[in-house]
Coordinates of C-alpha atoms in Angstrom, one line a residue:
M1 CA 39.0 127.3 170.1
S2 CA 36.1 128.1 172.2
K3 CA 32.5 127.3 171.1
A4 CA 31.7 131.0 170.6
M5 CA 34.6 131.6 168.4
R6 CA 33.6 128.4 166.2
K7 CA 30.1 129.8 165.9
F8 CA 31.3 133.3 164.9
L9 CA 33.7 131.7 162.2
T10 CA 30.7 129.7 160.9
W11 CA 28.5 132.8 160.5
I12 CA 31.5 134.5 158.8
C13 CA 31.8 131.5 156.3
V14 CA 28.0 131.6 155.6
L15 CA 28.1 135.2 155.0
V16 CA 31.1 134.9 152.5
V17 CA 29.2 132.1 150.7
L18 CA 26.0 134.1 150.5
L19 CA 28.0 137.1 149.2
V20 CA 29.7 135.0 146.7
L21 CA 26.4 133.7 145.5
L22 CA 24.9 136.9 145.5
L23 CA 27.8 138.2 143.4
F24 CA 27.5 135.3 141.1
T25 CA 23.9 135.6 140.4
G26 CA 24.5 139.4 139.3
P27 CA 22.6 141.9 141.4
L28 CA 24.2 144.7 139.3
Y29 CA 23.9 145.2 135.6
I30 CA 25.1 148.0 133.3
V31 CA 23.2 150.1 130.7
N32 CA 25.6 151.0 128.0
E33 CA 25.4 154.2 125.8
G34 CA 22.7 153.8 122.9
K35 CA 20.8 151.1 124.9
Q36 CA 17.7 151.2 127.1
V37 CA 16.2 148.3 129.3
V38 CA 13.1 147.2 130.8
V39 CA 13.2 145.2 134.0
T40 CA 10.6 142.5 134.5
R41 CA 9.7 140.3 137.4
F42 CA 7.4 137.2 136.7
G43 CA 6.4 138.8 133.5
S44 CA 5.4 142.2 135.0
I45 CA 7.4 145.3 134.3
V46 CA 9.1 146.6 137.4
D47 CA 11.3 149.3 136.2
S48 CA 13.0 150.6 133.0
H49 CA 16.1 152.8 132.3
T50 CA 16.8 155.0 129.2
E51 CA 20.1 156.5 130.6
A52 CA 23.5 154.8 130.6
G53 CA 24.8 153.7 134.1
L54 CA 25.1 151.0 136.8
Y55 CA 21.8 149.6 138.3
I56 CA 20.7 147.2 140.8
K57 CA 18.2 144.3 140.3
M58 CA 16.8 141.5 142.2
P59 CA 19.0 138.4 141.5
V60 CA 17.3 135.5 139.7
L61 CA 13.9 137.0 139.9
D62 CA 14.5 140.1 137.7
K63 CA 15.0 139.8 133.9
I64 CA 16.6 142.5 131.7
T65 CA 15.4 143.3 128.2
T66 CA 17.7 145.6 126.2
Y67 CA 16.6 147.6 123.4
P68 CA 18.5 149.9 121.1
K69 CA 18.2 153.5 121.7
L70 CA 19.6 154.5 118.4
V71 CA 17.7 155.3 115.1
L72 CA 16.8 152.1 113.3
S73 CA 16.0 151.4 109.7
L74 CA 13.2 149.3 108.3
D75 CA 13.1 148.3 104.4
G76 CA 9.6 147.7 103.4
D77 CA 8.5 145.2 100.9
E78 CA 7.7 146.0 97.2
Q79 CA 4.0 147.0 96.8
R80 CA 2.1 147.2 93.6
I81 CA 0.0 150.4 94.0
P82 CA -2.3 152.3 91.7
T83 CA -2.0 156.1 91.4
K84 CA -4.9 158.5 91.1
E85 CA -4.9 158.0 87.3
N86 CA -5.0 154.2 88.0
Q87 CA -1.6 153.6 86.8
Y88 CA 0.0 150.8 88.6
I89 CA 3.5 151.4 90.0
I90 CA 5.8 149.3 92.3
V91 CA 7.0 151.2 95.2
D92 CA 9.7 150.0 97.6
T93 CA 10.0 152.2 100.7
T94 CA 12.6 152.6 103.7
A95 CA 11.8 154.1 106.9
R96 CA 13.7 155.5 109.9
W97 CA 12.4 155.0 113.5
R98 CA 13.4 154.6 117.2
I99 CA 12.0 153.3 120.5
S100 CA 10.6 156.4 122.3
D101 CA 9.0 154.5 125.2
P102 CA 10.6 151.0 125.9
V103 CA 7.7 150.2 128.5
K104 CA 5.0 150.5 125.8
F105 CA 7.2 148.9 123.4
Y106 CA 7.7 145.8 125.6
Q107 CA 3.9 145.8 126.4
N108 CA 3.0 145.5 122.6
F109 CA 5.9 143.7 121.0
V110 CA 8.4 142.4 123.5
T111 CA 10.9 141.6 120.8
L112 CA 12.2 143.8 117.8
D113 CA 11.1 141.1 115.2
N114 CA 7.5 141.5 116.3
A115 CA 7.7 145.2 116.0
Y116 CA 9.3 145.1 112.6
N117 CA 6.5 143.1 111.3
K118 CA 3.8 145.5 112.8
L119 CA 5.7 148.6 111.7
S120 CA 6.1 147.2 108.1
D121 CA 2.2 146.7 107.8
I122 CA 1.6 150.3 109.2
I123 CA 4.2 151.8 106.7
D124 CA 2.8 149.8 103.8
S125 CA -0.7 150.9 104.6
S126 CA 0.2 154.7 104.8
T127 CA 2.2 154.5 101.7
R128 CA -0.7 153.0 99.8
T129 CA -3.2 155.5 101.2
V130 CA -1.0 158.5 100.1
I131 CA 0.0 157.3 96.7
T132 CA -3.6 156.3 95.6
Q133 CA -4.7 159.8 96.2
N134 CA -2.0 161.5 94.1
R135 CA -0.9 161.6 90.5
L136 CA 2.2 159.9 89.1
S137 CA 4.0 163.1 88.4
E138 CA 3.6 164.0 92.0
I139 CA 5.3 160.8 93.1
V140 CA 8.3 160.7 90.7
R141 CA 9.1 164.4 90.8
S142 CA 9.9 166.8 93.7
S143 CA 9.5 170.2 91.8
N144 CA 8.6 172.0 88.7
I145 CA 12.3 172.5 87.6
I146 CA 11.8 170.4 84.6
N147 CA 9.1 173.0 83.4
E148 CA 11.3 175.9 84.1
I149 CA 14.3 174.3 82.3
S150 CA 12.0 173.4 79.2
A151 CA 10.6 176.9 79.2
S152 CA 14.1 178.4 79.4
K153 CA 15.2 176.0 76.8
I154 CA 12.6 176.8 74.4
E155 CA 13.3 180.6 74.8
D156 CA 16.9 180.0 73.7
E157 CA 16.0 177.7 70.8
D158 CA 16.1 178.9 67.1
E159 CA 12.9 179.1 65.0
E160 CA 13.2 175.8 63.5
T161 CA 13.5 174.0 66.8
K162 CA 10.6 175.9 68.0
Q163 CA 8.6 174.8 65.1
I164 CA 9.6 171.1 65.8
D165 CA 8.5 171.5 69.4
S166 CA 5.3 173.0 68.2
L167 CA 4.6 170.0 65.9
V168 CA 5.5 167.5 68.5
N169 CA 4.0 168.9 71.7
G170 CA 1.2 171.0 70.2
N171 CA -0.3 173.2 73.0
T172 CA 0.6 170.5 75.8
S173 CA 3.0 171.0 78.7
N174 CA 4.5 169.1 81.4
E175 CA 2.1 168.6 84.4
V176 CA 2.6 171.0 87.2
V177 CA 3.7 169.5 90.4
T178 CA 1.8 171.0 93.5
K179 CA 3.2 168.8 96.2
G180 CA 6.1 166.6 95.1
R181 CA 7.8 163.6 96.5
S182 CA 9.1 165.2 99.4
I183 CA 5.7 166.4 100.6
L184 CA 4.2 162.9 99.9
C185 CA 6.9 161.5 102.1
K186 CA 5.8 163.8 105.0
E187 CA 2.2 162.7 104.5
M188 CA 3.1 159.1 104.6
T189 CA 5.0 159.7 107.7
N190 CA 2.2 161.7 109.4
E191 CA -0.3 158.9 108.3
A192 CA 1.9 156.2 110.0
N193 CA 2.4 158.4 113.2
K194 CA -1.2 158.2 114.0
L195 CA -0.8 154.7 115.0
V196 CA 2.8 154.2 116.2
P197 CA 3.0 156.4 119.1
E198 CA 0.7 154.1 121.2
Y199 CA 3.4 151.3 120.6
G200 CA 6.2 153.3 122.1
I201 CA 7.7 154.1 118.6
D202 CA 8.8 157.5 117.0
L203 CA 8.6 157.1 113.3
I204 CA 11.1 159.7 111.9
D205 CA 10.4 159.5 108.1
I206 CA 9.3 157.3 105.1
V207 CA 11.2 157.5 101.9
P208 CA 10.4 155.7 98.7
R209 CA 13.8 154.0 97.9
Q210 CA 12.6 153.0 94.5
V211 CA 9.6 153.7 92.3
K212 CA 9.2 151.9 89.1
Y213 CA 6.5 151.0 86.7
S214 CA 4.6 147.7 86.6
D215 CA 5.0 145.5 83.7
E216 CA 2.0 146.6 81.8
L217 CA 2.7 150.2 82.5
T218 CA 6.3 149.8 81.4
E219 CA 5.1 148.5 78.0
S220 CA 2.7 151.4 77.9
V221 CA 5.6 153.8 78.7
Y222 CA 7.7 152.2 76.0
N223 CA 5.0 152.4 73.5
R224 CA 4.4 156.1 74.2
M225 CA 8.1 156.7 74.1
I226 CA 8.4 155.0 70.5
K227 CA 5.2 157.1 69.4
E228 CA 6.8 160.4 70.7
R229 CA 10.1 159.6 69.0
N230 CA 8.1 158.8 65.6
Q231 CA 6.3 162.1 66.1
V232 CA 9.7 163.9 66.5
A233 CA 11.0 162.1 63.3
Q234 CA 7.8 163.0 61.4
A235 CA 8.3 166.5 62.7
Y236 CA 11.7 166.8 61.3
R237 CA 10.6 165.1 58.1
S238 CA 7.7 167.8 57.6
L239 CA 10.0 170.6 58.3
G240 CA 12.4 169.1 56.0
E241 CA 9.9 168.8 53.3
G242 CA 8.8 172.4 53.9
K243 CA 12.3 173.7 53.7
K244 CA 12.9 171.7 50.5
A245 CA 9.7 173.1 48.9
E246 CA 10.9 176.5 50.1
W247 CA 14.4 176.3 48.6
L248 CA 13.2 174.6 45.5
G249 CA 10.7 177.5 45.0
K250 CA 13.4 180.1 45.6
L251 CA 15.8 178.1 43.3
E252 CA 13.1 178.2 40.6
S253 CA 12.5 181.9 41.0
D254 CA 16.2 182.7 41.0
K255 CA 16.6 180.6 37.9
R256 CA 13.7 182.4 36.2
T257 CA 15.2 185.8 37.3
I258 CA 18.7 184.9 36.0
A259 CA 17.4 183.5 32.7
S260 CA 15.1 186.7 32.4
E261 CA 18.0 188.9 33.1
A262 CA 20.3 186.9 30.6
Y263 CA 17.8 187.1 28.0
R264 CA 17.3 190.7 28.4
K265 CA 21.1 191.3 28.2
S266 CA 21.5 189.0 25.2
E267 CA 18.5 190.9 23.4
E268 CA 20.2 194.2 24.3
I269 CA 23.6 192.9 23.2
K270 CA 21.9 191.6 19.9
G271 CA 20.1 194.9 19.5
N272 CA 23.4 197.0 19.9
A273 CA 25.2 194.4 17.5
D274 CA 22.5 194.9 14.9
A275 CA 22.5 198.5 15.2
Q276 CA 26.3 198.5 14.7
A277 CA 26.0 196.1 11.8
T278 CA 23.4 198.3 10.2
A279 CA 25.5 201.4 10.8
I280 CA 28.5 199.5 9.1
Y281 CA 26.3 198.5 6.2
A282 CA 25.0 201.8 5.8
R283 CA 28.4 203.4 5.7
A284 CA 29.6 200.8 3.2
Y285 CA 26.6 201.4 1.2
N286 CA 27.1 205.1 1.1
K287 CA 30.7 204.8 -0.1
D288 CA 29.8 202.3 -3.0
P289 CA 26.2 201.5 -3.4
E290 CA 26.9 199.4 -6.6
F291 CA 29.6 197.3 -5.1
Y292 CA 27.4 196.8 -2.0
M293 CA 24.5 195.5 -4.0
F294 CA 27.0 193.2 -6.0
W295 CA 28.4 191.8 -2.7
K296 CA 25.1 191.3 -1.0
S297 CA 23.8 189.4 -4.3
M298 CA 27.0 187.1 -4.1
E299 CA 26.3 186.3 -0.5
S300 CA 22.7 185.4 -1.4
Y301 CA 23.7 183.3 -4.3
K302 CA 26.1 181.3 -1.9
Q303 CA 23.4 180.9 0.7
N304 CA 20.4 180.0 -1.5
L305 CA 21.5 178.3 -4.7
K306 CA 23.4 175.6 -2.9
D307 CA 20.4 173.6 -2.3
Y308 CA 19.0 173.8 -5.9
P309 CA 21.0 171.7 -8.5
A310 CA 19.0 173.4 -11.5
T311 CA 17.6 176.7 -12.2
Y312 CA 14.9 176.7 -15.1
S313 CA 14.9 180.4 -15.5
T314 CA 17.2 183.3 -15.0
N315 CA 14.9 186.0 -16.5
M316 CA 14.7 187.4 -13.0
D317 CA 16.1 190.6 -11.5
Y318 CA 17.6 188.3 -8.9
F319 CA 20.1 186.9 -11.4
K320 CA 21.1 190.2 -12.8
Y321 CA 24.6 190.0 -11.5
L322 CA 24.9 186.2 -12.5
Y323 CA 24.1 186.3 -16.1
S324 CA 24.4 189.9 -17.3
P325 CA 27.9 190.8 -18.6
D326 CA 28.0 194.1 -16.9
G327 CA 25.9 193.3 -14.1
K328 CA 23.2 195.4 -15.3
R329 CA 20.1 195.2 -17.6

């Protein structure tokens, strides 16, 4: 083999080795769907890609940092926040976000953990800002449907139930919701979005995952519920006492009416009986007056003399049928 041929083969081997080393160090890299990358060289950003595909880099020198392109979630920490009425509640939020600019994101955070920490602080701050400016009813309710249902229910109630509602609630009504939870969520998101764009983040929404009363407010709510139930019970008792008095009064009135009507009828019957008896007596007297007088005297003796064991004088017209032989004087 000639010297030129050996030199050529040597160069071929060197090229093959270099090619193998180049392939081994990875000059190519793939960006998968749902991913985006930032390419850095000696700590400086030299390129970024947000579309899936095959790309070239400088072997050894370039470093590829991959970030998710999909929507991410962040669960915030529980916060004890005062409402506009200075009632403390515990709010636990969750948020959806995505990396909109991987270059800005890398410049500010580098890693996702750093972004989570910063974003959590921003979300907590915006949540506190919005909640402290609104009433509790705005936070826990999204509409006035409870008022509409209550009004419709009251219209369908009977008179007694309306009286109870009047005794329990008086002239008060549920608070009117002007915004509601959905609007407050948008306000929280807008408040946080004033800061996050400079970090290469797009915050989609913030939603309260859980809203609950603080310990002292929970006790206050329980006491208020007990008070309201006692008011309802007392309202039923008051209504029952009123109905009892009404029915007892009606019963007494009916009793007097019945007794009066019975007395009237009894007197009427007695009057008719007396009239009939008088008529019978009159007819009997007219038939035989002497016998009638005798019979009446016997009846009188029977009724009156039984209580007197002795009579000291019979020289009276009353005893004419008792001691006169012919019943006459």
